[in-house]
Short mmCIF file of N, CA and C in Angstrom, two decimals:
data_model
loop_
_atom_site.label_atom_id
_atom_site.label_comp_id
_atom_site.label_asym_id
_atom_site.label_seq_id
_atom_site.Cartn_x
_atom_site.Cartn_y
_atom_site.Cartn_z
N UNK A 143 0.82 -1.18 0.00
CA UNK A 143 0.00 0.00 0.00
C UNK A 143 0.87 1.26 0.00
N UNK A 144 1.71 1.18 0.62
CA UNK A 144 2.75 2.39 0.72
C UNK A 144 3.22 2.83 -0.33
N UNK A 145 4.41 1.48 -1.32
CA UNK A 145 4.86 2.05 -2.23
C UNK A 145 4.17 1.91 -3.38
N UNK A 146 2.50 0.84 -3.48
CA UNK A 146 1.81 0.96 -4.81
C UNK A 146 0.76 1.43 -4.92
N UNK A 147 0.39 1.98 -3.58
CA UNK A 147 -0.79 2.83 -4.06
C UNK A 147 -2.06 2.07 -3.50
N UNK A 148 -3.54 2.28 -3.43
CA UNK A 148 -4.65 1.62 -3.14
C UNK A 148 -4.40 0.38 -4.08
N UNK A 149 -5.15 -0.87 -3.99
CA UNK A 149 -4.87 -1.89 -4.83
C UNK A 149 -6.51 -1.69 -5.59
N UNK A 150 -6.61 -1.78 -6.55
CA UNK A 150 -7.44 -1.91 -6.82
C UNK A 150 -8.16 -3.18 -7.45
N UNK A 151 -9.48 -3.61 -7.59
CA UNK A 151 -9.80 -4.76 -7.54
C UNK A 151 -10.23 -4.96 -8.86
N UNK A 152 -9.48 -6.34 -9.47
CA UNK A 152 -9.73 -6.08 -11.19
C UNK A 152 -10.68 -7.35 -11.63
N UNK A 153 -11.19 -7.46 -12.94
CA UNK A 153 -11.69 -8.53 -13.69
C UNK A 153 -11.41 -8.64 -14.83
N UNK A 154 -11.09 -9.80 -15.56
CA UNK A 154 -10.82 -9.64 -16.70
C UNK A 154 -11.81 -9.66 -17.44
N UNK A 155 -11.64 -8.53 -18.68
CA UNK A 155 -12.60 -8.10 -19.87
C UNK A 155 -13.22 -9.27 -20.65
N UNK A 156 -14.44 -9.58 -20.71
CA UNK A 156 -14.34 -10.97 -21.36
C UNK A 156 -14.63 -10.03 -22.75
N UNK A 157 -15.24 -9.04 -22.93
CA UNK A 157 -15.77 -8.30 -23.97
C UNK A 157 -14.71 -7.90 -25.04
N UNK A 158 -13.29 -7.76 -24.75
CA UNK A 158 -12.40 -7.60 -25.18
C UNK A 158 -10.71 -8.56 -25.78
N UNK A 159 -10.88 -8.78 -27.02
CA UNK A 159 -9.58 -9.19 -26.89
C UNK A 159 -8.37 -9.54 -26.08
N UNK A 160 -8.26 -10.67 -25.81
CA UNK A 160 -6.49 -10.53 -25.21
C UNK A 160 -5.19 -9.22 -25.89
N UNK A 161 -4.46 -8.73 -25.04
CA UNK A 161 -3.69 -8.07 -25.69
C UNK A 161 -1.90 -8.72 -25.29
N UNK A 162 -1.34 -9.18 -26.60
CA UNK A 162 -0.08 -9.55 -26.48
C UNK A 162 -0.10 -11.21 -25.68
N UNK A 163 -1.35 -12.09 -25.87
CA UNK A 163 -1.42 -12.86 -24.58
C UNK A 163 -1.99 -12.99 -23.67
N UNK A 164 -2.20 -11.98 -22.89
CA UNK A 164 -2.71 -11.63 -21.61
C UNK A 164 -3.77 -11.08 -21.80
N UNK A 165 -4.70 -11.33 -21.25
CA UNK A 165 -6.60 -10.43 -21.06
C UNK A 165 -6.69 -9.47 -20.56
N UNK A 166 -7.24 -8.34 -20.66
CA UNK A 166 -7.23 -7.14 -20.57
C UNK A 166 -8.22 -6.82 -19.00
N UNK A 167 -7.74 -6.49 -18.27
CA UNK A 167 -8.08 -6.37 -16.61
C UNK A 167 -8.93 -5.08 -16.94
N UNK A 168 -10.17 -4.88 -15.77
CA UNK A 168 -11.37 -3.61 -15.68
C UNK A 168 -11.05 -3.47 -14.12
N UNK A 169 -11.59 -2.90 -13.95
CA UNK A 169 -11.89 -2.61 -12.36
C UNK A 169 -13.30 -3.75 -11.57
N UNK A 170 -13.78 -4.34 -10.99
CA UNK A 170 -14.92 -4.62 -10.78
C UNK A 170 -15.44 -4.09 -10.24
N UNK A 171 -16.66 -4.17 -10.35
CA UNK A 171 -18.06 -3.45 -9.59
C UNK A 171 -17.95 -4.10 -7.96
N UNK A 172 -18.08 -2.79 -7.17
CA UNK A 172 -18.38 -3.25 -5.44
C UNK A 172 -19.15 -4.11 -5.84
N UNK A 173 -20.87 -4.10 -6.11
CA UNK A 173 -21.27 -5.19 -5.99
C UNK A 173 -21.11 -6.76 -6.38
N UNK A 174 -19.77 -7.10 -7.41
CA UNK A 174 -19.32 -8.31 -7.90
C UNK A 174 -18.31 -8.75 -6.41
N UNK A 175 -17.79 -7.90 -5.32
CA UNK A 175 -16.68 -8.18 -4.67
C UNK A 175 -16.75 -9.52 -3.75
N UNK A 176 -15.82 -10.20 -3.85
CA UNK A 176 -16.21 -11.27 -2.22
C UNK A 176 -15.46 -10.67 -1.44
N UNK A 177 -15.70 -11.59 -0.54
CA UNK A 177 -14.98 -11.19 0.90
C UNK A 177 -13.61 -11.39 0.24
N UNK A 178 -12.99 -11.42 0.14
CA UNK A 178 -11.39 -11.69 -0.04
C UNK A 178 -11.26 -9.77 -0.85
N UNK A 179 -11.60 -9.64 -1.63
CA UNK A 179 -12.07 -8.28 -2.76
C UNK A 179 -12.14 -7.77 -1.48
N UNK A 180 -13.06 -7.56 -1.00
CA UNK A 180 -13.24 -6.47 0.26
C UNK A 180 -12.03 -6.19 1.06
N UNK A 181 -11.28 -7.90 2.06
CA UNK A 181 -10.20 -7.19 2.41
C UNK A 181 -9.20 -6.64 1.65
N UNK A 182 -8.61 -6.69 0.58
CA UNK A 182 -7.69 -6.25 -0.29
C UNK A 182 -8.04 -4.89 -0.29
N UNK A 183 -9.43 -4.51 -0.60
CA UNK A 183 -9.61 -3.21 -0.69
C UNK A 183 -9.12 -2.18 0.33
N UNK A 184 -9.29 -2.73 2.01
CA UNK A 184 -9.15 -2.21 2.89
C UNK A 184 -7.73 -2.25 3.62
N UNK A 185 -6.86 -2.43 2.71
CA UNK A 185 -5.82 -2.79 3.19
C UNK A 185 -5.35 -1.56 3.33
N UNK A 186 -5.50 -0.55 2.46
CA UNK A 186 -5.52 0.74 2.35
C UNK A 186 -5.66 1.67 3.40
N UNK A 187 -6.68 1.21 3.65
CA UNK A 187 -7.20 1.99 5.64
C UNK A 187 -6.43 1.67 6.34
N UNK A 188 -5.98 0.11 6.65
CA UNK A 188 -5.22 -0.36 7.67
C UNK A 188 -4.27 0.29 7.73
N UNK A 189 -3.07 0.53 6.35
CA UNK A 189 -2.16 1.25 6.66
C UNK A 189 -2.55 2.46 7.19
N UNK A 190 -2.96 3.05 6.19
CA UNK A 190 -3.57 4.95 6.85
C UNK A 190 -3.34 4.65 8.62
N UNK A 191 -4.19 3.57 9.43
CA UNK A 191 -4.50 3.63 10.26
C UNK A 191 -3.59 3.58 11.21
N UNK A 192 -2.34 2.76 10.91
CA UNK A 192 -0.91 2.34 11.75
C UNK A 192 -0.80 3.82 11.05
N UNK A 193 -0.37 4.14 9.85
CA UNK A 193 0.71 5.20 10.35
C UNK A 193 0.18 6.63 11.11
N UNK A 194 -1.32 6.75 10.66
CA UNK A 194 -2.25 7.97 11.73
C UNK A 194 -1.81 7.43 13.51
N UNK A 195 -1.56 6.46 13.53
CA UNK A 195 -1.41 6.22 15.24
C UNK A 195 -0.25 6.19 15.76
N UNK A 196 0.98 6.41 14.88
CA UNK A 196 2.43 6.58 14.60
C UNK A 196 2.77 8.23 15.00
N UNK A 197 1.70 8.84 14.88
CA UNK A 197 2.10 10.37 14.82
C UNK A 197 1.69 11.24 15.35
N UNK A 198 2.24 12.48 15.85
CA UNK A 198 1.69 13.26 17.17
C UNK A 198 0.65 14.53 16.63
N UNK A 199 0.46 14.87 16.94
CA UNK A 199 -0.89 15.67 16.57
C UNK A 199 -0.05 17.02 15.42
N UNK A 200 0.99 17.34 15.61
CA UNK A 200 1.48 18.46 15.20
C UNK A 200 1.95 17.57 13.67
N UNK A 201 2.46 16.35 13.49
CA UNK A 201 2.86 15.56 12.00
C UNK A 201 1.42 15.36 11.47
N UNK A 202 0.50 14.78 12.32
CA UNK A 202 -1.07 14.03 11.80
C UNK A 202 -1.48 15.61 11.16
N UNK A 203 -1.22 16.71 11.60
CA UNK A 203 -1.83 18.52 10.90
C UNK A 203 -1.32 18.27 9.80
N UNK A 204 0.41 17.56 9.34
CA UNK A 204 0.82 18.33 8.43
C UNK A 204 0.33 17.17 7.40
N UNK A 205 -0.52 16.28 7.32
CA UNK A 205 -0.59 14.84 6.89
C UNK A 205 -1.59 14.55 6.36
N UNK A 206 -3.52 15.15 7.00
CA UNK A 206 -4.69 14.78 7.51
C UNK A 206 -5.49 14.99 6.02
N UNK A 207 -4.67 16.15 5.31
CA UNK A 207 -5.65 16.21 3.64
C UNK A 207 -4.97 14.65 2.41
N UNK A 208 -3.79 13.76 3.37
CA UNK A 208 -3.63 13.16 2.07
C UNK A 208 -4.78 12.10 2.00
N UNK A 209 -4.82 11.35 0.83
CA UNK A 209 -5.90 10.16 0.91
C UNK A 209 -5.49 9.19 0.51
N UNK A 210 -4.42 8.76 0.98
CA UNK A 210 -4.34 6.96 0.47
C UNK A 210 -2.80 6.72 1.48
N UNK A 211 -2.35 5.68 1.66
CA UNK A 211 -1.08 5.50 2.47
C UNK A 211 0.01 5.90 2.04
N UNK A 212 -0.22 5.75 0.69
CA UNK A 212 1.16 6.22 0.03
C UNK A 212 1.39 7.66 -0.35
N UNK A 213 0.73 8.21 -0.38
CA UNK A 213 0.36 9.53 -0.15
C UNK A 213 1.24 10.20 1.03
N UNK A 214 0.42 9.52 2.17
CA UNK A 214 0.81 9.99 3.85
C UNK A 214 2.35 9.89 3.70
N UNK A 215 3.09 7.99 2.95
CA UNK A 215 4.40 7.78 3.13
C UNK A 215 5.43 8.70 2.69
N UNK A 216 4.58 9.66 1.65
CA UNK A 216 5.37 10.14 0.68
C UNK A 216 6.16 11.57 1.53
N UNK A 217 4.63 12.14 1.86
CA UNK A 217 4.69 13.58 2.80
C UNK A 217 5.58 13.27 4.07
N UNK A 218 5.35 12.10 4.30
CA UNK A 218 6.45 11.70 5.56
C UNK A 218 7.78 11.74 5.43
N UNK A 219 8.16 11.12 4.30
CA UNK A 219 9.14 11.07 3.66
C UNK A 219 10.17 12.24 3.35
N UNK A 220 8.93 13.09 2.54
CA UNK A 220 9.26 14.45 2.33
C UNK A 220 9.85 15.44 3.52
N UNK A 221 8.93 15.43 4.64
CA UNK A 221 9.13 16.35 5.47
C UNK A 221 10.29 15.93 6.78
N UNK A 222 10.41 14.57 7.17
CA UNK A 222 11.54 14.09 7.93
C UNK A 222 12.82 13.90 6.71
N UNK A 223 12.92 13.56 5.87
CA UNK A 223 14.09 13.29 5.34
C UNK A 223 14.68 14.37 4.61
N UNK A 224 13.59 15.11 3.50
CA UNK A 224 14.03 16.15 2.80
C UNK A 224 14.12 15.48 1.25
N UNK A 225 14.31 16.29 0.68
CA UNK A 225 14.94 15.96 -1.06
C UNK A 225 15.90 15.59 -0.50
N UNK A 226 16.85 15.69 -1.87
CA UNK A 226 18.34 15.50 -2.11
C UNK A 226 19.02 16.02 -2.08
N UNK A 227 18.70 17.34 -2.24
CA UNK A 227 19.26 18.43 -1.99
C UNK A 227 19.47 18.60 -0.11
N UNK A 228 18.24 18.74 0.40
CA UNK A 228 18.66 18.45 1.85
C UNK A 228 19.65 17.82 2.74
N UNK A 229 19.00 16.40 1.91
CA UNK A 229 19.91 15.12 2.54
C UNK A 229 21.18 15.37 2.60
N UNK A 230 21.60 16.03 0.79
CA UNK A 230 23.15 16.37 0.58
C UNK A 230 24.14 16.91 1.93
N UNK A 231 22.91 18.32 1.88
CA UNK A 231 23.06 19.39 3.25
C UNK A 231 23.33 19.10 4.40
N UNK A 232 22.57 18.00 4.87
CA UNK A 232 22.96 17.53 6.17
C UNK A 232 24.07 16.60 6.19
N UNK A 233 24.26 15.57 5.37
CA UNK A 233 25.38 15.17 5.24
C UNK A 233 26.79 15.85 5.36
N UNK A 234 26.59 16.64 4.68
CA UNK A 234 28.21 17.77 4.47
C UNK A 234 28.09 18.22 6.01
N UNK A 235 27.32 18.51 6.51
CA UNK A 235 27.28 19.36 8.25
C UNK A 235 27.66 18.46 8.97
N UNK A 236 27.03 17.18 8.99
CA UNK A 236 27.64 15.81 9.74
C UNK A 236 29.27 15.60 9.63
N UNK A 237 29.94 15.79 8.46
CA UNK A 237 31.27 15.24 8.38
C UNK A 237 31.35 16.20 9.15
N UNK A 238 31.46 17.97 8.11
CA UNK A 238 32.06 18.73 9.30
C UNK A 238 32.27 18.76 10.92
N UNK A 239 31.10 18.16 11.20
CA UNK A 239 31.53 18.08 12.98
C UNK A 239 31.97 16.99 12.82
N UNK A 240 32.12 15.88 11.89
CA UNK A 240 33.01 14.70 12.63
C UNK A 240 34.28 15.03 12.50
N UNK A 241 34.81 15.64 11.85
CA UNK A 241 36.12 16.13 11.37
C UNK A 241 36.46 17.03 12.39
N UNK A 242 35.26 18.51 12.75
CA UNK A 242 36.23 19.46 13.75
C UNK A 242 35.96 18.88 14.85
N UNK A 243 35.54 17.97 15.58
CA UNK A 243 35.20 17.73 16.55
C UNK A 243 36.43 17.17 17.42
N UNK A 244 36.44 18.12 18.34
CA UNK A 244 37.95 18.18 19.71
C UNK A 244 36.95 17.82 20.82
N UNK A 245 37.35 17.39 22.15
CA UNK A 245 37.29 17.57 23.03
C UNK A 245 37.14 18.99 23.77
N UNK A 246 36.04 19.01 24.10
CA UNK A 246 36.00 20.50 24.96
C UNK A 246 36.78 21.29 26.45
N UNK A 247 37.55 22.48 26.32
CA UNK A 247 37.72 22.18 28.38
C UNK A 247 36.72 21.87 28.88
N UNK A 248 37.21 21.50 29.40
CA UNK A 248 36.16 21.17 31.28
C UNK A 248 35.54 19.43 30.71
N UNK A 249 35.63 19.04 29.48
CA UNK A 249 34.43 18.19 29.58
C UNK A 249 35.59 16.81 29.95
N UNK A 250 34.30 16.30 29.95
CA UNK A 250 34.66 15.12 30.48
C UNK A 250 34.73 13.73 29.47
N UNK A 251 35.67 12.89 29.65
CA UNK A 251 35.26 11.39 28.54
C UNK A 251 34.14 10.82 28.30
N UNK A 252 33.18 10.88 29.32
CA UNK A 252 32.06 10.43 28.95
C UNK A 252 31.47 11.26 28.12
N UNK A 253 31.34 12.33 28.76
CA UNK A 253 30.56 13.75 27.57
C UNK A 253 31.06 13.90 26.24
N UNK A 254 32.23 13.65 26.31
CA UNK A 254 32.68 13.73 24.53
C UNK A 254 32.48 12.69 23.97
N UNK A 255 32.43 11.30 24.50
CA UNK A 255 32.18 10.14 24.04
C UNK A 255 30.59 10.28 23.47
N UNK A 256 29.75 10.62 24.58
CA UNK A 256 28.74 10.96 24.31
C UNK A 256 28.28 11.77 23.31
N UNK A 257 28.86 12.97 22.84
CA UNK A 257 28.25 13.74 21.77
C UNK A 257 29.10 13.21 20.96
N UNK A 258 30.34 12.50 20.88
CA UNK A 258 30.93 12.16 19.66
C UNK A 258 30.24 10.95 18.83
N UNK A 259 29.55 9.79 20.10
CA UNK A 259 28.60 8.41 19.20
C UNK A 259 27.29 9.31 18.65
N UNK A 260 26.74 10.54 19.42
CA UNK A 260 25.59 11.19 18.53
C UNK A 260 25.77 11.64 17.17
N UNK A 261 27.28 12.27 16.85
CA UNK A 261 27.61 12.62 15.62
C UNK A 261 28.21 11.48 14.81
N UNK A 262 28.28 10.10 15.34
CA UNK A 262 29.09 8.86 14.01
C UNK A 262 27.30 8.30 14.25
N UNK A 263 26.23 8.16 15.45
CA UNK A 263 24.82 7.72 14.64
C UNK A 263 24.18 8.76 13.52
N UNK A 264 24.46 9.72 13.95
CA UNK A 264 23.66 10.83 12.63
C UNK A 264 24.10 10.44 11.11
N UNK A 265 25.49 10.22 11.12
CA UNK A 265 26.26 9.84 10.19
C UNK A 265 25.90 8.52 10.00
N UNK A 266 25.58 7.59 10.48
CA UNK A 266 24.76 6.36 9.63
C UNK A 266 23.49 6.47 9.36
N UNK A 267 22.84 7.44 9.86
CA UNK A 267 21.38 7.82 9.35
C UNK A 267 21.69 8.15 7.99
N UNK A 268 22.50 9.37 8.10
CA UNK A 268 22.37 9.87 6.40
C UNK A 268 23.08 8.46 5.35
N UNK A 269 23.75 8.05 6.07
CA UNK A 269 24.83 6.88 5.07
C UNK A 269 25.94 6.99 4.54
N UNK A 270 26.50 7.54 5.72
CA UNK A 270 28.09 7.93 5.59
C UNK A 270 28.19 6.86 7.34
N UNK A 271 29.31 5.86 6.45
CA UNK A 271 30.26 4.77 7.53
C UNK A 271 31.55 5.28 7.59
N UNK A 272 32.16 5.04 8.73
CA UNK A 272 33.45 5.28 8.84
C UNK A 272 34.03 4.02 9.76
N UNK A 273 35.12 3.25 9.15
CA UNK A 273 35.53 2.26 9.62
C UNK A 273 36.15 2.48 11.13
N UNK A 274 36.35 1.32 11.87
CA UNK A 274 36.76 1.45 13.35
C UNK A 274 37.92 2.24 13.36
N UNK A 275 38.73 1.81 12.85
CA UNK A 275 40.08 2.32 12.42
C UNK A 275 40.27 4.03 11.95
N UNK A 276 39.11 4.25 11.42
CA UNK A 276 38.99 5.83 11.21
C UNK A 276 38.71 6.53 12.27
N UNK A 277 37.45 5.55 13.17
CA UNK A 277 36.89 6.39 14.02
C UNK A 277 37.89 6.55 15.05
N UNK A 278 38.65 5.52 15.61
CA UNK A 278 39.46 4.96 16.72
C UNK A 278 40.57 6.67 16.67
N UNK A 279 40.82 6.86 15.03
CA UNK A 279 42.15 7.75 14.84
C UNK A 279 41.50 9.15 15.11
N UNK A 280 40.37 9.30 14.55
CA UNK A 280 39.63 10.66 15.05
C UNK A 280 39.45 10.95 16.41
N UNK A 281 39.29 10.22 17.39
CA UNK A 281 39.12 10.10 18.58
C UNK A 281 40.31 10.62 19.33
N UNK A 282 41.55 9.95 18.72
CA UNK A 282 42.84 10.34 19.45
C UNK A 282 43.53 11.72 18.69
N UNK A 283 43.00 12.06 17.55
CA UNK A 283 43.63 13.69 17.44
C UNK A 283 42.33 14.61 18.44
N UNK A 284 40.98 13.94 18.72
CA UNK A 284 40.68 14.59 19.08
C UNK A 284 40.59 15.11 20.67
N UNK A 285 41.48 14.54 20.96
CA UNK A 285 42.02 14.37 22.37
C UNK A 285 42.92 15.87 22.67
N UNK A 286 43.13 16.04 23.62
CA UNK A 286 43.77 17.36 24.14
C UNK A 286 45.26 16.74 24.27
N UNK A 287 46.83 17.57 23.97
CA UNK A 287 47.86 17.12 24.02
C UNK A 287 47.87 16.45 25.13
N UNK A 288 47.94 17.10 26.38
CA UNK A 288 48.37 16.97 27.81
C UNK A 288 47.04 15.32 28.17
#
């Protein structure tokens, strides 16, 4: 439902030629549907329904005019991840702090450890890896001489 859309429920044309082989699919009439037709149809809602209960009132505002799941996935998509252009954007900001990133005065190993694993997870969000061996060496320039 997400990435194809409502499914819609088909019959083949008996009125019509095969084309290339294959019989030429219509939509069917609600009233031809069985139960099986029905759930397929509603599979549609279900999603809507997980991802409407996924989201806090301020995402469900920016969300509530789409009409189908894939729709919702898309705007979701859109607005947490960004284009490509975005993505690019945040990426390039991520290295930069992995790169200037020193140790602060006063702080402490845990605290730099700490904001330093926040800036190598951000960096596997976007999809930039850096091997142990990279990270291990960044760690120790980023250490204070003394």
């Amino acid at each position: 439902m997400i990435t194809d859309g409502p499914m819609k429920i088909l019959n083949v044309n008996t009125a019509t030629a095969t084309i290339k082989g294959a019989p030429q699919m219509i939509e069917k009439n609600m009233s031809e549907w069985t139960a099986e037709d029905k759930m397929k149809a509603n599979l549609d809602n279900v999603a809507k329904d997980i991802l409407y209960k996924t989201l806090d009132k301020n995402m469900f505002a920016k969300i509530k005019t789409c009409t189908n799941a894939k729709e919702i996935w898309e705007n979701l998509t859109q607005l947490c991840e960004g284009n490509y252009q975005t993505k690019e954007n945040k990426l390039t900001a991520a290295i930069q702090k992995f790169e200037n990133d020193k140790i602060k005065p006063g702080e402490t190993l845990t605290e730099f450890d700490e904001r330093f694993i926040g800036i190598i997870i951000e960096l596997i969000s976007l999809g930039k890896y850096y091997s142990n061996r990279e990270i291990s060496l960044k760690v120790m320039r980023a250490l204070p001489k003394e």
